[in-house]
mmCIF file of C-alpha atoms and ligand atoms in Angstrom:
data_model
loop_
_atom_site.group_PDB
_atom_site.id
_atom_site.type_symbol
_atom_site.label_atom_id
_atom_site.label_comp_id
_atom_site.label_asym_id
_atom_site.label_seq_id
_atom_site.Cartn_x
_atom_site.Cartn_y
_atom_site.Cartn_z
ATOM 1 C CA MET L 1 11.427 2.890 13.176
ATOM 2 C CA GLU L 2 12.184 -0.935 14.422
ATOM 3 C CA ASN L 3 12.376 -3.697 11.423
ATOM 4 C CA LYS L 4 10.716 -5.774 13.772
ATOM 5 C CA LYS L 5 7.827 -3.501 14.328
ATOM 6 C CA THR L 6 7.327 -2.112 10.629
ATOM 7 C CA ALA L 7 5.340 -3.423 8.143
ATOM 8 C CA VAL L 8 5.346 -2.243 4.185
ATOM 9 C CA LEU L 9 1.509 -2.245 3.428
ATOM 10 C CA VAL L 10 1.319 -3.031 -0.245
ATOM 11 C CA VAL L 11 -1.990 -1.100 -1.611
ATOM 12 C CA ASP L 12 -3.492 -2.800 -5.044
ATOM 13 C CA MET L 13 -0.514 -3.737 -7.349
ATOM 14 C CA LEU L 14 -2.989 -5.687 -9.070
ATOM 15 C CA ASN L 15 -3.214 -6.679 -12.522
ATOM 16 C CA ASP L 16 -6.373 -4.434 -12.944
ATOM 17 C CA PHE L 17 -4.685 -1.183 -11.519
ATOM 18 C CA VAL L 18 -1.404 -1.666 -13.435
ATOM 19 C CA THR L 19 -2.175 -2.508 -16.994
ATOM 20 C CA GLY L 20 -6.318 -3.658 -16.979
ATOM 21 C CA ALA L 21 -9.447 -2.023 -16.218
ATOM 22 C CA LEU L 22 -8.071 0.611 -14.333
ATOM 23 C CA LYS L 23 -4.913 1.424 -16.198
ATOM 24 C CA CYS L 24 -2.191 3.874 -14.400
ATOM 25 C CA GLU L 25 0.849 3.968 -16.815
ATOM 26 C CA ARG L 26 2.520 5.763 -13.800
ATOM 27 C CA GLY L 27 2.052 2.404 -11.687
ATOM 28 C CA LEU L 28 4.525 0.783 -13.566
ATOM 29 C CA ARG L 29 7.219 2.837 -12.712
ATOM 30 C CA VAL L 30 6.393 1.891 -9.498
ATOM 31 C CA VAL L 31 7.027 -2.129 -10.054
ATOM 32 C CA PRO L 32 10.639 -2.135 -9.729
ATOM 33 C CA ARG L 33 10.790 0.357 -7.175
ATOM 34 C CA LEU L 34 8.647 -1.398 -4.757
ATOM 35 C CA ALA L 35 9.913 -4.755 -6.198
ATOM 36 C CA LYS L 36 13.640 -3.345 -4.724
ATOM 37 C CA LEU L 37 11.978 -2.399 -1.491
ATOM 38 C CA LEU L 38 10.291 -5.927 -0.821
ATOM 39 C CA ASP L 39 13.476 -6.967 -0.924
ATOM 40 C CA GLY L 40 15.005 -5.051 1.338
ATOM 41 C CA ALA L 41 12.055 -6.082 3.556
ATOM 42 C CA ARG L 42 12.304 -9.340 3.364
ATOM 43 C CA THR L 43 16.198 -9.611 3.570
ATOM 44 C CA ASN L 44 16.094 -7.799 6.991
ATOM 45 C CA GLY L 45 13.042 -9.063 8.912
ATOM 46 C CA VAL L 46 10.312 -5.850 7.613
ATOM 47 C CA LYS L 47 7.143 -7.682 7.525
ATOM 48 C CA VAL L 48 5.371 -7.234 4.095
ATOM 49 C CA VAL L 49 1.208 -7.034 3.947
ATOM 50 C CA TYR L 50 -0.534 -6.960 0.841
ATOM 51 C CA CYS L 51 -3.779 -4.998 0.853
ATOM 52 C CA ASN L 52 -5.827 -6.155 -2.056
ATOM 53 C CA ASP L 53 -8.832 -4.964 -3.739
ATOM 54 C CA ALA L 54 -10.919 -7.915 -4.128
ATOM 55 C CA HIS L 55 -14.522 -6.753 -4.984
ATOM 56 C CA VAL L 56 -18.022 -8.804 -5.430
ATOM 57 C CA SER L 57 -19.222 -8.365 -8.889
ATOM 58 C CA GLY L 58 -22.553 -6.520 -8.550
ATOM 59 C CA VAL L 59 -22.789 -6.001 -4.810
ATOM 60 C CA ASP L 60 -19.521 -3.550 -3.990
ATOM 61 C CA HIS L 61 -20.762 0.287 -3.565
ATOM 62 C CA GLU L 62 -17.318 1.298 -5.196
ATOM 63 C CA LEU L 63 -17.930 -0.437 -8.128
ATOM 64 C CA LYS L 64 -20.637 1.850 -9.256
ATOM 65 C CA LEU L 65 -18.387 4.946 -9.220
ATOM 66 C CA TRP L 66 -15.244 3.296 -10.766
ATOM 67 C CA GLY L 67 -17.024 0.322 -13.082
ATOM 68 C CA ASP L 68 -16.093 -3.499 -12.331
ATOM 69 C CA HIS L 69 -12.357 -3.699 -11.128
ATOM 70 C CA ALA L 70 -10.121 -6.094 -8.940
ATOM 71 C CA ILE L 71 -13.214 -8.801 -8.582
ATOM 72 C CA ALA L 72 -12.455 -11.576 -6.509
ATOM 73 C CA GLY L 73 -10.841 -14.480 -8.107
ATOM 74 C CA THR L 74 -10.311 -12.764 -11.464
ATOM 75 C CA LYS L 75 -7.128 -12.209 -12.807
ATOM 76 C CA GLY L 76 -7.474 -8.799 -12.409
ATOM 77 C CA ALA L 77 -7.306 -9.307 -9.023
ATOM 78 C CA GLU L 78 -3.976 -10.873 -8.974
ATOM 79 C CA ILE L 79 -0.728 -8.943 -7.734
ATOM 80 C CA VAL L 80 1.181 -8.227 -10.499
ATOM 81 C CA PRO L 81 3.830 -10.999 -11.395
ATOM 82 C CA GLU L 82 7.082 -8.752 -10.601
ATOM 83 C CA LEU L 83 5.433 -8.282 -6.721
ATOM 84 C CA ALA L 84 3.899 -11.481 -5.945
ATOM 85 C CA ALA L 85 3.561 -12.370 -2.635
ATOM 86 C CA ARG L 86 6.275 -14.915 -1.203
ATOM 87 C CA THR L 87 6.127 -17.413 1.733
ATOM 88 C CA GLY L 88 6.384 -15.199 5.263
ATOM 89 C CA ASP L 89 4.318 -12.190 3.467
ATOM 90 C CA TYR L 90 0.643 -11.775 4.271
ATOM 91 C CA VAL L 91 -2.379 -10.614 1.961
ATOM 92 C CA VAL L 92 -5.494 -9.018 3.008
ATOM 93 C CA PRO L 93 -8.085 -8.424 0.908
ATOM 94 C CA LYS L 94 -10.793 -5.843 0.964
ATOM 95 C CA ARG L 95 -13.782 -4.603 -0.605
ATOM 96 C CA ARG L 96 -13.313 -0.425 -0.013
ATOM 97 C CA TYR L 97 -10.372 1.538 -0.729
ATOM 98 C CA SER L 98 -9.032 1.323 2.944
ATOM 99 C CA GLY L 99 -6.912 -1.968 3.781
ATOM 100 C CA PHE L 100 -8.569 -1.407 7.427
ATOM 101 C CA PHE L 101 -12.364 -1.062 6.441
ATOM 102 C CA GLY L 102 -14.214 -4.310 7.342
ATOM 103 C CA THR L 103 -10.826 -6.113 7.446
ATOM 104 C CA ASP L 104 -8.931 -8.116 9.714
ATOM 105 C CA LEU L 105 -5.787 -6.006 8.988
ATOM 106 C CA ASP L 106 -5.868 -4.172 12.637
ATOM 107 C CA MET L 107 -5.641 -7.467 14.349
ATOM 108 C CA LEU L 108 -3.568 -9.095 12.133
ATOM 109 C CA LEU L 109 -1.021 -5.965 12.767
ATOM 110 C CA ARG L 110 -1.418 -6.089 16.595
ATOM 111 C CA GLU L 111 -0.819 -9.640 16.546
ATOM 112 C CA LEU L 112 2.251 -9.179 14.709
ATOM 113 C CA ASP L 113 3.073 -6.108 17.121
ATOM 114 C CA ILE L 114 3.659 -3.753 14.531
ATOM 115 C CA ASP L 115 3.532 -0.198 15.316
ATOM 116 C CA THR L 116 5.030 1.578 12.064
ATOM 117 C CA VAL L 117 3.257 1.308 8.854
ATOM 118 C CA ILE L 118 5.362 1.749 5.310
ATOM 119 C CA MET L 119 2.883 2.895 2.775
ATOM 120 C CA THR L 120 3.186 1.903 -0.937
ATOM 121 C CA GLY L 121 1.164 1.186 -4.147
ATOM 122 C CA LEU L 122 -1.893 2.604 -5.578
ATOM 123 C CA HIS L 123 -3.337 5.285 -5.421
ATOM 124 C CA THR L 124 -1.350 7.784 -3.370
ATOM 125 C CA HIS L 125 -4.439 10.249 -3.037
ATOM 126 C CA MET L 126 -7.149 7.459 -2.930
ATOM 127 C CA CYS L 127 -6.524 3.868 -1.648
ATOM 128 C CA VAL L 128 -3.261 4.742 0.001
ATOM 129 C CA ARG L 129 -4.716 8.201 1.806
ATOM 130 C CA HIS L 130 -7.671 6.125 2.743
ATOM 131 C CA THR L 131 -5.512 3.053 4.309
ATOM 132 C CA SER L 132 -3.358 5.760 6.226
ATOM 133 C CA ALA L 133 -6.098 7.241 7.623
ATOM 134 C CA ASP L 134 -6.983 4.544 9.043
ATOM 135 C CA ALA L 135 -3.618 3.611 10.079
ATOM 136 C CA TYR L 136 -3.152 6.699 11.798
ATOM 137 C CA CYS L 137 -6.583 6.231 13.810
ATOM 138 C CA TYR L 138 -5.958 3.246 14.988
ATOM 139 C CA GLY L 139 -2.101 4.763 16.379
ATOM 140 C CA TYR L 140 0.513 3.753 13.593
ATOM 141 C CA ASN L 141 3.366 5.838 12.637
ATOM 142 C CA VAL L 142 2.719 6.341 9.201
ATOM 143 C CA VAL L 143 5.978 6.439 6.680
ATOM 144 C CA VAL L 144 5.475 6.896 2.569
ATOM 145 C CA ALA L 145 7.664 5.598 0.308
ATOM 146 C CA SER L 146 7.949 8.300 -1.969
ATOM 147 C CA ASP L 147 8.724 6.439 -5.255
ATOM 148 C CA ALA L 148 6.889 3.397 -4.330
ATOM 149 C CA THR L 149 3.480 4.715 -4.630
ATOM 150 C CA ASP L 150 1.933 6.819 -7.446
ATOM 151 C CA SER L 151 -1.479 8.183 -9.046
ATOM 152 C CA PHE L 152 -3.325 8.913 -12.009
ATOM 153 C CA THR L 153 -1.446 12.330 -12.171
ATOM 154 C CA GLN L 154 1.084 13.957 -11.300
ATOM 155 C CA GLU L 155 -1.230 16.560 -9.448
ATOM 156 C CA ASP L 156 -2.604 13.528 -7.560
ATOM 157 C CA TYR L 157 0.156 12.345 -6.302
ATOM 158 C CA ASP L 158 1.548 15.852 -5.057
ATOM 159 C CA GLY L 159 -1.524 16.431 -3.613
ATOM 160 C CA GLY L 160 -1.853 12.341 -1.945
ATOM 161 C CA ILE L 161 1.616 13.189 -0.699
ATOM 162 C CA LYS L 162 1.222 16.634 0.819
ATOM 163 C CA TYR L 163 -2.129 15.345 2.931
ATOM 164 C CA LEU L 164 -0.377 12.655 3.965
ATOM 165 C CA LYS L 165 2.541 14.538 5.904
ATOM 166 C CA GLU L 166 -0.084 17.238 6.913
ATOM 167 C CA VAL L 167 -2.864 15.512 8.119
ATOM 168 C CA TYR L 168 -1.060 11.951 9.414
ATOM 169 C CA GLY L 169 2.409 13.233 10.347
ATOM 170 C CA ALA L 170 3.467 10.656 7.472
ATOM 171 C CA ASP L 171 7.768 10.912 7.144
ATOM 172 C CA VAL L 172 8.444 10.478 3.561
ATOM 173 C CA PHE L 173 11.345 8.844 2.449
ATOM 174 C CA THR L 174 12.923 7.204 -1.183
ATOM 175 C CA VAL L 175 12.919 3.262 -1.617
ATOM 176 C CA ASP L 176 17.120 3.538 -1.337
ATOM 177 C CA GLU L 177 16.552 5.850 1.762
ATOM 178 C CA LEU L 178 14.233 2.948 3.582
ATOM 179 C CA CYS L 179 16.539 0.305 2.667
ATOM 180 C CA GLU L 180 19.386 1.823 4.052
ATOM 181 C CA LYS L 181 17.323 2.191 7.316
ATOM 182 C CA PHE L 182 16.172 -1.912 6.640
ATOM 183 C CA LYS L 183 20.214 -2.371 6.278
ATOM 184 C CA ALA L 184 20.932 -0.247 9.380
ATOM 185 C CA GLY L 185 18.531 -1.526 11.273
ATOM 186 C CA ALA L 186 19.444 -5.301 10.893
ATOM 187 C CA ARG L 187 22.855 -4.742 12.131
HETATM 188 ZN ZN1 ZN P 1 -11.951 -1.031 -5.816
#
């Protein structure tokens, strides 16, 4: 893992997913961990890329299953304030589970010369999993920050992590371990 070739992907840490329409209690626990990881990343030259749901009301396929959430331009579609994007971060809107599907995420990562993505955010077994699937298929190394992602239940979280390890060969590290790696990589 080389700092300048690594990006932390922050999936759906939006008001609607943490405290709003699709509120996830466990998502709240992720916020301070992720804040620490993003801080470590920015300080040590690791890129931060947000993959944010930005749905079109009355149109997007996924809304039939989940109901309205993260509608583009609403408060619910904004990143939770504690994790707001900073100068030098990138924000990629999406309308499907995967951050790659129908977006310019792959083009962005290639132009930034990224070869490794660190997966974080919500939910481990859904949008994180689907984004990891495409990352893997496009040839990126997949790493998971185990305490900076979560799901509605422990079972969904455990199943998500297991799947990422088995199917995409994901390396799993804690936020503290990753912050150490960032520091070592910056030396
Ligand atoms: Zn959605």
